[in-house]
Tab-separated table of C-alpha atoms in Angstrom:
chain	number	residue	atom	x	y	z
A	1	MET	CA	144.344	199.845	330.992
A	2	LYS	CA	141.964	201.309	328.431
A	3	ASN	CA	142.553	198.383	326.054
A	4	MET	CA	142.321	195.910	328.913
A	5	LYS	CA	138.954	197.364	329.900
A	6	LYS	CA	137.675	196.838	326.364
A	7	LEU	CA	138.937	193.255	326.407
A	8	LEU	CA	137.456	192.495	329.790
A	9	VAL	CA	134.075	193.904	328.777
A	10	LEU	CA	133.990	191.524	325.807
A	11	ILE	CA	135.150	188.423	327.640
A	12	PRO	CA	132.064	187.928	329.853
A	13	LEU	CA	129.847	187.906	326.782
A	14	MET	CA	132.042	185.277	325.164
A	15	VAL	CA	132.157	183.129	328.277
A	16	LEU	CA	128.409	183.401	328.773
A	17	ALA	CA	127.933	182.278	325.196
A	18	ILE	CA	130.215	179.317	325.770
A	19	LEU	CA	128.470	178.381	329.002
A	20	GLY	CA	125.100	178.792	327.358
A	21	CYS	CA	126.065	176.518	324.467
A	22	SER	CA	127.447	173.853	326.792
A	23	LYS	CA	124.234	173.738	328.839
A	24	SER	CA	121.609	174.386	326.161
A	25	GLY	CA	118.966	171.756	325.478
A	26	GLY	CA	119.803	169.976	328.726
A	27	ALA	CA	123.038	168.631	327.273
A	28	LYS	CA	125.437	167.222	329.824
A	29	VAL	CA	128.539	169.346	330.392
A	30	ALA	CA	131.672	167.430	329.417
A	31	ASP	CA	134.045	166.468	332.223
A	32	LYS	CA	137.154	168.672	331.994
A	33	GLY	CA	139.235	166.200	333.968
A	34	TYR	CA	139.466	168.541	336.954
A	35	ASP	CA	137.120	170.363	339.324
A	36	LEU	CA	139.196	173.486	339.984
A	37	TYR	CA	141.639	175.478	337.842
A	38	VAL	CA	144.045	177.789	339.686
A	39	PHE	CA	146.175	180.292	337.732
A	40	ASN	CA	149.343	181.236	339.646
A	41	THR	CA	151.219	184.433	338.744
A	42	LYS	CA	154.153	183.801	341.084
A	43	GLY	CA	156.408	181.921	338.673
A	44	GLU	CA	159.232	181.673	341.204
A	45	ASN	CA	157.332	178.942	343.080
A	46	ALA	CA	155.923	177.079	340.057
A	47	ALA	CA	157.263	173.639	341.030
A	48	GLN	CA	156.202	174.027	344.655
A	49	PHE	CA	152.765	175.277	343.597
A	50	GLU	CA	152.241	172.208	341.443
A	51	ALA	CA	153.249	169.966	344.353
A	52	MET	CA	150.863	171.859	346.622
A	53	GLY	CA	148.028	171.216	344.174
A	54	LYS	CA	148.716	167.488	344.254
A	55	ALA	CA	148.698	167.513	348.065
A	56	PHE	CA	145.381	169.384	348.066
A	57	GLN	CA	143.861	166.823	345.718
A	58	GLU	CA	145.109	163.925	347.827
A	59	GLU	CA	143.636	165.375	351.022
A	60	THR	CA	140.310	166.631	349.647
A	61	SER	CA	139.623	164.478	346.554
A	62	ILE	CA	138.939	167.720	344.669
A	63	ARG	CA	140.671	167.422	341.311
A	64	ILE	CA	142.822	170.466	340.633
A	65	LYS	CA	144.658	171.897	337.637
A	66	THR	CA	147.388	174.449	338.340
A	67	PHE	CA	149.232	176.712	335.918
A	68	SER	CA	152.150	179.015	336.733
A	69	ILE	CA	153.764	181.666	334.549
A	70	GLY	CA	157.538	181.874	334.184
A	71	ALA	CA	159.633	183.647	336.822
A	72	GLY	CA	159.616	187.385	336.155
A	73	GLN	CA	157.070	187.019	333.308
A	74	ASP	CA	154.275	189.574	332.936
A	75	SER	CA	151.039	187.722	333.671
A	76	THR	CA	148.706	190.054	331.727
A	77	ALA	CA	148.733	188.348	328.322
A	78	PRO	CA	148.639	184.695	329.475
A	79	LEU	CA	145.940	185.441	332.059
A	80	ASN	CA	143.747	187.269	329.539
A	81	THR	CA	144.190	184.372	327.116
A	82	GLU	CA	143.067	181.883	329.740
A	83	MET	CA	140.141	184.052	330.822
A	84	ASN	CA	139.092	184.178	327.170
A	85	SER	CA	138.947	180.386	326.908
A	86	LYS	CA	136.069	178.077	327.803
A	87	ASN	CA	138.382	176.378	330.313
A	88	TYR	CA	138.867	179.563	332.315
A	89	PRO	CA	140.592	179.730	335.724
A	90	VAL	CA	138.281	179.680	338.718
A	91	ILE	CA	140.958	181.138	340.980
A	92	TYR	CA	143.404	183.649	339.542
A	93	CYS	CA	145.609	186.385	340.933
A	94	ALA	CA	144.934	190.123	340.990
A	95	ASP	CA	146.223	193.315	342.568
A	96	TYR	CA	145.087	196.917	342.811
A	97	TYR	CA	146.262	197.687	339.254
A	98	GLY	CA	143.569	195.725	337.447
A	99	LEU	CA	140.871	195.567	340.117
A	100	GLU	CA	138.462	198.054	338.560
A	101	SER	CA	138.650	196.317	335.178
A	102	TRP	CA	137.930	192.907	336.681
A	103	ILE	CA	134.961	194.390	338.556
A	104	GLN	CA	133.584	196.114	335.452
A	105	GLY	CA	134.028	192.932	333.439
A	106	GLY	CA	132.066	190.886	335.959
A	107	PHE	CA	135.013	188.598	336.596
A	108	ILE	CA	135.610	188.966	340.304
A	109	THR	CA	133.662	187.917	343.393
A	110	ASN	CA	133.145	190.113	346.460
A	111	LEU	CA	134.274	187.627	349.079
A	112	ASN	CA	132.539	189.482	351.887
A	113	GLY	CA	129.286	188.664	350.129
A	114	VAL	CA	129.797	184.886	350.008
A	115	THR	CA	127.129	182.835	351.805
A	116	GLY	CA	126.524	179.135	352.268
A	117	HIS	CA	130.133	178.249	353.103
A	118	PRO	CA	130.675	178.903	356.839
A	119	GLU	CA	134.379	178.006	356.878
A	120	PHE	CA	135.169	180.364	354.023
A	121	GLU	CA	132.957	183.108	355.468
A	122	LYS	CA	134.967	182.866	358.698
A	123	LEU	CA	138.250	183.101	356.742
A	124	ALA	CA	137.065	186.133	354.762
A	125	LYS	CA	135.818	187.958	357.866
A	126	SER	CA	139.123	187.340	359.677
A	127	ILE	CA	141.095	189.475	357.198
A	128	ASN	CA	142.101	192.864	358.555
A	129	PRO	CA	140.307	195.560	356.499
A	130	THR	CA	143.667	197.293	355.980
A	131	LEU	CA	144.632	194.279	353.829
A	132	TYR	CA	141.492	194.281	351.676
A	133	LEU	CA	141.669	194.274	347.910
A	134	THR	CA	138.952	196.887	347.532
A	135	ASN	CA	137.741	199.871	345.562
A	136	GLY	CA	135.917	201.228	348.583
A	137	GLY	CA	133.290	200.407	351.145
A	138	ASN	CA	133.177	197.013	352.819
A	139	ALA	CA	133.905	195.025	349.668
A	140	ASN	CA	136.913	192.707	349.630
A	141	TYR	CA	137.740	190.889	346.427
A	142	GLY	CA	140.785	188.862	347.447
A	143	ILE	CA	142.504	186.578	349.922
A	144	PRO	CA	146.059	187.926	350.384
A	145	PHE	CA	148.863	185.782	348.980
A	146	ASN	CA	151.249	186.710	351.748
A	147	VAL	CA	153.339	189.626	352.925
A	148	GLU	CA	156.392	190.377	350.798
A	149	GLY	CA	159.250	192.786	351.065
A	150	TYR	CA	162.313	193.795	349.115
A	151	GLY	CA	165.529	195.739	349.310
A	152	TYR	CA	169.205	195.161	348.679
A	153	ILE	CA	170.024	191.571	349.587
A	154	ALA	CA	173.430	191.060	351.202
A	155	ASP	CA	175.331	187.953	352.286
A	156	LYS	CA	176.408	188.340	355.920
A	157	GLN	CA	179.490	186.207	355.297
A	158	MET	CA	180.552	188.490	352.454
A	159	ILE	CA	180.134	191.538	354.701
A	160	GLY	CA	182.380	189.776	357.210
A	161	LEU	CA	185.043	189.137	354.593
A	162	ILE	CA	185.002	192.806	353.596
A	163	PHE	CA	184.851	194.416	357.054
A	164	GLY	CA	185.825	191.635	359.484
A	165	ALA	CA	183.705	188.840	360.925
A	166	ASP	CA	183.360	190.643	364.266
A	167	LYS	CA	181.913	193.732	362.578
A	168	VAL	CA	179.033	192.166	360.612
A	169	GLY	CA	176.178	193.133	362.916
A	170	ALA	CA	177.449	196.677	363.439
A	171	VAL	CA	178.138	197.255	359.738
A	172	LEU	CA	174.686	196.047	358.689
A	173	ALA	CA	172.983	198.185	361.343
A	174	ASP	CA	174.947	201.265	360.328
A	175	ILE	CA	174.367	200.725	356.598
A	176	THR	CA	170.641	200.531	357.389
A	177	SER	CA	170.642	203.913	359.128
A	178	ALA	CA	173.319	205.536	356.926
A	179	SER	CA	172.620	208.638	354.859
A	180	TYR	CA	172.481	208.485	351.077
A	181	ALA	CA	175.810	210.332	350.875
A	182	GLU	CA	177.399	207.622	353.047
A	183	TRP	CA	175.740	204.907	350.946
A	184	GLU	CA	177.063	206.419	347.716
A	185	ALA	CA	180.552	206.675	349.216
A	186	LEU	CA	180.324	203.033	350.334
A	187	VAL	CA	179.362	201.865	346.836
A	188	LYS	CA	182.317	203.702	345.296
A	189	ALA	CA	184.694	202.450	348.011
A	190	LEU	CA	183.554	198.867	347.408
A	191	ASP	CA	184.093	199.285	343.668
A	192	SER	CA	187.651	200.479	344.307
A	193	TRP	CA	188.246	197.680	346.825
A	194	ILE	CA	187.011	195.011	344.388
A	195	LYS	CA	189.413	196.305	341.729
A	196	SER	CA	192.357	196.860	344.075
A	197	PRO	CA	191.915	195.827	347.726
A	198	SER	CA	193.342	198.048	350.455
A	199	ALA	CA	192.539	198.871	354.057
A	200	ALA	CA	190.553	201.981	353.153
A	201	GLN	CA	188.068	203.577	355.532
A	202	VAL	CA	184.375	204.358	355.051
A	203	ALA	CA	181.924	206.179	357.291
A	204	LEU	CA	178.540	204.625	358.037
A	205	SER	CA	176.090	206.449	360.303
A	206	GLY	CA	179.004	208.624	361.342
A	207	LYS	CA	181.180	205.674	362.409
A	208	ALA	CA	184.455	204.703	360.746
A	209	TYR	CA	184.965	201.195	359.355
A	210	THR	CA	188.083	199.770	357.716
A	211	LEU	CA	187.936	197.454	354.725
A	212	ALA	CA	190.063	194.307	354.650
A	213	ALA	CA	193.548	194.700	353.245
A	214	SER	CA	192.975	191.852	350.770
A	215	LYS	CA	190.216	189.773	349.202
A	216	THR	CA	189.987	186.327	350.748
A	217	GLY	CA	187.570	183.418	350.481
A	218	LEU	CA	184.375	184.170	348.568
A	219	ALA	CA	185.327	187.838	348.290
A	220	ALA	CA	187.883	186.820	345.661
A	221	ASN	CA	184.904	186.098	343.360
A	222	LEU	CA	183.633	189.680	343.433
A	223	ASN	CA	183.757	191.655	340.183
A	224	GLY	CA	181.073	194.300	340.824
A	225	VAL	CA	178.974	195.891	343.543
A	226	PHE	CA	175.478	195.100	342.226
A	227	ALA	CA	173.857	192.110	340.539
A	228	VAL	CA	171.076	193.561	338.361
A	229	MET	CA	168.424	191.973	336.151
A	230	GLY	CA	169.252	194.304	333.290
A	231	SER	CA	166.580	193.048	330.893
A	232	GLU	CA	163.690	193.068	333.374
A	233	SER	CA	161.679	196.284	333.026
A	234	TRP	CA	159.789	195.753	336.284
A	235	THR	CA	162.916	195.999	338.385
A	236	TYR	CA	163.284	199.667	337.390
A	237	GLY	CA	159.681	200.636	336.803
A	238	ASP	CA	157.923	198.857	339.657
A	239	HIS	CA	159.963	198.207	342.757
A	240	PHE	CA	162.736	200.763	342.378
A	241	VAL	CA	160.405	203.636	341.517
A	242	ASN	CA	158.073	202.568	344.343
A	243	ILE	CA	160.638	203.883	346.836
A	244	ALA	CA	160.319	207.365	345.360
A	245	ILE	CA	156.519	207.229	345.141
A	246	ASN	CA	156.441	206.434	348.869
A	247	GLY	CA	157.687	209.984	349.346
A	248	ALA	CA	154.380	211.273	347.949
A	249	PHE	CA	151.741	208.665	348.813
A	250	ALA	CA	151.268	206.221	351.676
A	251	THR	CA	148.909	203.832	349.848
A	252	SER	CA	147.882	202.664	346.381
A	253	PRO	CA	144.428	204.335	346.564
A	254	GLU	CA	146.092	207.663	347.397
A	255	ALA	CA	148.322	207.369	344.324
A	256	GLN	CA	145.396	206.282	342.160
A	257	LYS	CA	143.475	209.440	343.145
A	258	ALA	CA	146.441	211.793	342.570
A	259	SER	CA	145.668	215.072	340.825
A	260	ASP	CA	147.843	216.444	338.045
A	261	ALA	CA	149.341	218.843	340.591
A	262	ASP	CA	150.119	215.953	342.969
A	263	ILE	CA	151.925	214.119	340.176
A	264	GLN	CA	153.869	217.203	339.112
A	265	ALA	CA	154.938	217.704	342.730
A	266	MET	CA	156.886	214.419	342.480
A	267	LYS	CA	159.525	216.025	340.236
A	268	GLY	CA	162.144	216.115	342.996
A	269	LEU	CA	161.416	212.519	344.028
A	270	PHE	CA	161.811	211.287	340.449
A	271	VAL	CA	165.070	213.206	339.989
A	272	ASP	CA	166.323	211.494	343.178
A	273	TYR	CA	165.157	208.138	341.812
A	274	ALA	CA	167.047	208.643	338.539
A	275	GLN	CA	170.219	209.586	340.413
A	276	ALA	CA	170.003	206.477	342.619
A	277	LEU	CA	169.373	204.247	339.590
A	278	ASP	CA	172.383	205.807	337.859
A	279	LEU	CA	174.528	204.829	340.832
A	280	LYS	CA	173.234	201.256	340.927
A	281	THR	CA	173.698	200.634	337.206
A	282	SER	CA	177.179	202.168	337.145
A	283	TYR	CA	178.811	199.492	339.330
A	284	LEU	CA	177.615	196.231	337.820
A	285	ALA	CA	178.762	192.679	338.356
A	286	GLY	CA	178.733	190.260	335.426
A	287	LYS	CA	179.110	186.574	334.770
A	288	ASN	CA	182.700	186.824	333.579
A	289	GLY	CA	183.777	190.205	334.912
A	290	PRO	CA	182.486	193.705	335.613
A	291	ALA	CA	179.603	194.820	333.391
A	292	LYS	CA	178.518	198.128	331.899
A	293	ARG	CA	175.319	199.672	330.687
A	294	GLY	CA	174.689	199.017	327.008
A	295	GLN	CA	173.016	196.575	324.658
A	296	ASP	CA	174.576	193.549	326.361
A	297	PHE	CA	173.216	194.667	329.736
A	298	VAL	CA	169.580	194.778	328.551
A	299	SER	CA	169.838	191.385	326.828
A	300	SER	CA	167.763	188.675	328.519
A	301	ALA	CA	170.350	186.114	327.445
A	302	ASN	CA	173.001	187.801	329.580
A	303	PHE	CA	171.236	189.773	332.312
A	304	GLY	CA	167.834	188.162	332.755
A	305	TYR	CA	166.257	187.056	336.014
A	306	ASP	CA	168.062	183.728	336.289
A	307	GLN	CA	171.413	185.159	335.212
A	308	ALA	CA	171.297	187.854	337.915
A	309	VAL	CA	170.413	185.265	340.552
A	310	GLN	CA	173.382	183.180	339.390
A	311	ILE	CA	175.750	186.170	339.539
A	312	PHE	CA	174.765	186.920	343.123
A	313	ALA	CA	174.665	183.269	344.203
A	314	ASP	CA	178.184	182.859	342.820
A	315	SER	CA	179.332	185.722	345.104
A	316	LYS	CA	180.252	187.975	342.197
A	317	ALA	CA	178.260	190.921	343.573
A	318	VAL	CA	177.929	192.445	347.043
A	319	PHE	CA	174.284	193.509	346.707
A	320	PHE	CA	171.245	192.264	344.802
A	321	LYS	CA	168.025	194.316	344.735
A	322	GLN	CA	165.347	191.652	345.034
A	323	GLY	CA	162.576	190.418	347.313
A	324	ASN	CA	162.034	187.478	349.614
A	325	TRP	CA	160.273	185.708	346.725
A	326	ALA	CA	163.743	185.145	345.255
A	327	TYR	CA	164.832	183.047	348.241
A	328	GLY	CA	163.940	179.759	346.552
A	329	ASN	CA	165.776	180.691	343.341
A	330	ILE	CA	168.908	181.628	345.283
A	331	ALA	CA	168.671	178.520	347.466
A	332	SER	CA	168.394	176.269	344.425
A	333	VAL	CA	171.756	177.618	343.190
A	334	ASN	CA	173.567	178.058	346.503
A	335	PRO	CA	171.714	176.656	349.559
A	336	ALA	CA	174.447	177.651	352.019
A	337	LEU	CA	174.481	181.283	350.888
A	338	ALA	CA	170.674	181.444	351.053
A	339	GLU	CA	170.791	180.873	354.800
A	340	ARG	CA	173.062	183.910	355.357
A	341	LEU	CA	171.015	186.626	353.672
A	342	THR	CA	169.575	189.866	354.973
A	343	PHE	CA	167.909	192.982	353.583
A	344	LEU	CA	169.260	196.527	353.449
A	345	PRO	CA	167.173	199.567	352.440
A	346	VAL	CA	167.166	200.971	348.910
A	347	LYS	CA	168.395	204.517	349.531
A	348	MET	CA	167.850	207.597	347.401
A	349	PRO	CA	169.232	211.162	347.686
A	350	PHE	CA	165.983	212.583	349.016
A	351	LYS	CA	165.758	216.062	350.498
A	352	GLN	CA	163.028	216.786	353.000
A	353	ALA	CA	161.502	219.289	350.592
A	354	ASP	CA	161.055	216.483	348.033
A	355	ILE	CA	158.771	214.497	350.356
A	356	THR	CA	155.218	215.740	349.844
A	357	ARG	CA	153.368	213.392	352.206
A	358	LYS	CA	151.632	215.136	355.110
A	359	ASP	CA	152.095	212.391	357.713
A	360	GLY	CA	155.560	213.440	358.883
A	361	LEU	CA	157.623	210.945	356.863
A	362	THR	CA	161.280	211.959	357.028
A	363	VAL	CA	164.258	211.329	354.789
A	364	ASP	CA	165.900	209.274	357.543
A	365	LYS	CA	162.783	207.112	357.900
A	366	ILE	CA	162.318	206.370	354.210
A	367	ASN	CA	166.027	205.622	353.717
A	368	SER	CA	166.132	203.198	356.660
A	369	SER	CA	162.972	201.280	355.707
A	370	ILE	CA	162.021	198.612	353.182
A	371	PRO	CA	158.690	198.144	351.378
A	372	VAL	CA	156.535	195.412	352.960
A	373	PHE	CA	153.055	194.783	351.559
A	374	VAL	CA	150.559	192.318	350.116
A	375	PRO	CA	151.699	191.921	346.491
A	376	ASN	CA	148.861	189.847	345.100
A	377	TYR	CA	145.562	188.286	346.009
A	378	TYR	CA	143.798	185.055	345.192
A	379	VAL	CA	140.479	186.020	343.637
A	380	VAL	CA	137.486	183.927	342.581
A	381	ASN	CA	136.098	184.173	339.059
A	382	ALA	CA	132.501	185.395	339.287
A	383	MET	CA	131.782	183.679	335.939
A	384	ALA	CA	132.446	180.231	337.407
A	385	THR	CA	129.697	177.733	338.195
A	386	GLU	CA	128.499	177.339	341.771
A	387	ALA	CA	130.257	173.956	341.997
A	388	GLU	CA	133.520	175.537	340.819
A	389	LYS	CA	133.167	178.392	343.301
A	390	LYS	CA	132.597	175.940	346.148
A	391	ALA	CA	135.783	174.080	345.170
A	392	ALA	CA	137.597	177.431	345.112
A	393	TYR	CA	136.402	178.313	348.612
A	394	ASP	CA	137.419	174.849	349.832
A	395	PHE	CA	140.890	175.361	348.382
A	396	LEU	CA	141.384	178.804	349.947
A	397	VAL	CA	140.292	177.531	353.359
A	398	TRP	CA	142.614	174.524	353.042
A	399	LEU	CA	145.571	176.643	351.926
A	400	ASN	CA	145.212	179.171	354.745
A	401	THR	CA	144.142	176.984	357.671
A	402	SER	CA	145.285	173.382	357.208
A	403	LYS	CA	148.631	172.079	358.431
A	404	THR	CA	149.574	170.925	354.936
A	405	GLY	CA	148.472	174.158	353.300
A	406	GLN	CA	150.482	176.267	355.746
A	407	HIS	CA	153.486	173.989	355.244
A	408	TYR	CA	153.475	174.920	351.569
A	409	VAL	CA	152.875	178.620	352.232
A	410	VAL	CA	155.661	178.962	354.811
A	411	ASP	CA	158.169	176.188	354.098
A	412	GLU	CA	157.875	175.575	350.368
A	413	PHE	CA	156.830	178.984	348.992
A	414	ALA	CA	159.011	180.778	351.593
A	415	PHE	CA	156.100	183.158	352.224
A	416	ILE	CA	155.314	185.211	355.300
A	417	PRO	CA	151.619	184.582	356.052
A	418	TYR	CA	149.518	187.702	355.626
A	419	ASN	CA	148.169	187.330	359.171
A	420	ALA	CA	151.549	186.702	360.822
A	421	ASP	CA	152.298	188.459	364.128
A	422	PRO	CA	155.849	189.843	363.801
A	423	ALA	CA	156.308	189.648	367.567
A	424	THR	CA	155.924	185.862	367.587
A	425	THR	CA	156.477	184.726	363.989
A	426	THR	CA	159.606	183.197	362.497
A	427	VAL	CA	159.873	181.516	359.119
A	428	PRO	CA	162.402	178.946	357.897
A	429	ASN	CA	164.301	181.282	355.575
A	430	SER	CA	166.677	184.160	356.120
A	431	LEU	CA	164.966	186.761	353.942
A	432	GLY	CA	161.563	186.205	355.498
A	433	ASN	CA	163.003	186.673	358.970
A	434	SER	CA	164.818	189.822	357.862
A	435	ILE	CA	161.475	191.273	356.744
A	436	ILE	CA	159.907	190.343	360.067
A	437	GLU	CA	162.645	192.306	361.854
A	438	TYR	CA	161.773	195.395	359.802
A	439	MET	CA	158.101	194.820	360.647
A	440	LYS	CA	158.955	194.638	364.356
A	441	SER	CA	160.801	197.950	364.214
A	442	ARG	CA	158.034	199.464	362.026
A	443	ASN	CA	160.640	200.526	359.469
A	444	ILE	CA	158.418	199.630	356.540
A	445	LEU	CA	157.066	201.360	353.461
A	446	SER	CA	154.072	200.449	351.287
A	447	ASP	CA	153.271	199.796	347.617
A	448	PRO	CA	151.768	203.047	346.251
A	449	TYR	CA	153.185	202.293	342.790
A	450	HIS	CA	150.193	199.971	342.379
A	451	GLY	CA	148.059	203.110	342.260
A	452	SER	CA	149.777	204.479	339.151
A	453	PRO	CA	148.192	203.779	335.733
A	454	SER	CA	148.565	200.101	334.890
A	455	THR	CA	151.084	200.451	332.053
A	456	TRP	CA	153.023	203.359	333.529
A	457	SER	CA	155.662	201.745	335.742
A	458	GLY	CA	156.598	198.626	333.803
A	459	GLU	CA	155.941	199.758	330.232
A	460	GLN	CA	156.498	203.528	330.100
A	461	VAL	CA	159.142	203.828	332.805
A	462	GLY	CA	160.798	200.421	332.797
A	463	ARG	CA	160.791	199.663	329.087
A	464	VAL	CA	160.466	202.941	327.148
A	465	ILE	CA	162.520	205.261	329.333
A	466	PHE	CA	165.166	202.851	330.533
A	467	LEU	CA	165.458	199.612	328.522
A	468	GLU	CA	165.092	201.399	325.196
A	469	ASN	CA	166.997	204.563	326.104
A	470	TYR	CA	168.959	205.395	329.222
A	471	LEU	CA	170.277	201.920	330.050
A	472	LEU	CA	172.009	202.018	326.688
A	473	LYS	CA	173.903	205.196	327.652
A	474	ALA	CA	177.299	204.863	329.313
A	475	SER	CA	176.857	207.977	331.442
A	476	TRP	CA	173.984	210.157	332.629
A	477	THR	CA	173.982	213.857	333.411
A	478	THR	CA	171.995	216.065	335.769
A	479	GLN	CA	169.981	217.131	332.735
A	480	ASP	CA	169.238	213.459	332.065
A	481	TYR	CA	167.864	213.103	335.588
A	482	ASN	CA	165.542	216.047	334.982
A	483	THR	CA	164.454	214.772	331.566
A	484	ILE	CA	163.721	211.340	333.038
A	485	ALA	CA	161.620	212.917	335.798
A	486	ASP	CA	159.705	215.161	333.377
A	487	THR	CA	158.973	212.208	331.078
A	488	MET	CA	157.756	210.094	333.997
A	489	ILE	CA	155.397	212.847	335.112
A	490	ALA	CA	154.052	213.540	331.625
A	491	SER	CA	153.372	209.850	330.920
A	492	TRP	CA	151.614	209.308	334.290
A	493	ILE	CA	149.312	212.274	333.661
A	494	LYS	CA	148.606	211.223	330.062
A	495	LEU	CA	147.789	207.630	331.013
A	496	LYS	CA	145.667	208.748	333.942
A	497	HIS	CA	143.470	210.864	331.680
A	498	GLU	CA	143.247	208.094	329.066
A	499	GLN	CA	142.218	205.664	331.785
A	500	GLN	CA	139.438	208.002	332.914
A	501	GLN	CA	137.895	208.270	329.438
């Protein structure tokens, strides 16, 4: 974050110089070939986003250039490169992590301060303040992408093949409310069943269920319990650790304001996190058979984003920790399976004493909920010309209010609109509707990991602690769990103080 701040402070000066040169002496600004440049950080919908841009241009005659990063790619470097060019994006994507740097660099527009565009002003004012991208007060710097959620994805048909087709609904409900001890026992029972099927029994929410005596149909493909993107640091450092951070903070701003003592108080939560991650990465499915932690597992050629999607879509794993953004990737490989998916909570061995929040959150609640939140925001580059900003406001109104724009948001991107009413909303994909069911029951968590220092979760936790160290170890010990937790705490505190300098 410290380095990013330095970069972002320099960029406005460079862009101003470029703009000044292009307009000096009354010289006519060269036509770029487009009126609006939109930088998309959701690589999973790159093709659909490009098609959406073409539809926008056809309907509005506003020429648009779109760019999308690769699926699972970190957007920081390519976005900074583009912002440092004379052909900068007018609309880009931001979240709470980098907000303060964009504000300090003069690169982001307070949308609640926009005037002269009544349709956009109406859109901006309609956003619930709880969904603002803000650093305080009445400022709002972004239009929410959507509402996203994640957990363990399961194929209902596979659950039926394991437990019986008439038991699917009951099994899923009882896994959702099961204790961590029951979840751990289930994972180990499934591992044994995959290796040597038998009519063994498991307990879920105190109820007994019997596994099928043999593997039939798609279940014959199974070779592991979990499909995991072994080479992707964010899957460990962002979304998985976010479950544990929910035990300490309800929101990103709360986490961002954490004192050293608050961070140190997360020791128990981080030990629980390490234990749960040990379980998940000990029962791995692979392309050609069961997989193990080690150098092969952290190789992007073998266990990257696409490879993990393929493993799950080929029914080689029972569970896949991912979000509803992966629906399109799964559907492109196996459309039939994509229609049968549902979410289950990511459970950890929390004890009530580990949970430091003061709002009454219980172990049962956190282990029966999934995170649901606004992951990213469309923001408008404050360095853009007035004509470019107007085109940006036109685009955001079109995307969020027009029939065509909403078709792309809901049907093509497989998004849940940020202003959706869970009581009346359905979407045309299984994972989106599963999230809506969690929203209806209010069994949802938030995204406080966005309040940690910007390089902490993905870089320090995901890459340094796990990709470069523990994911190369065949087995972990209780001492390893404690060392992992201590290292996580020390790096958060160190980065927090560096960020404040």
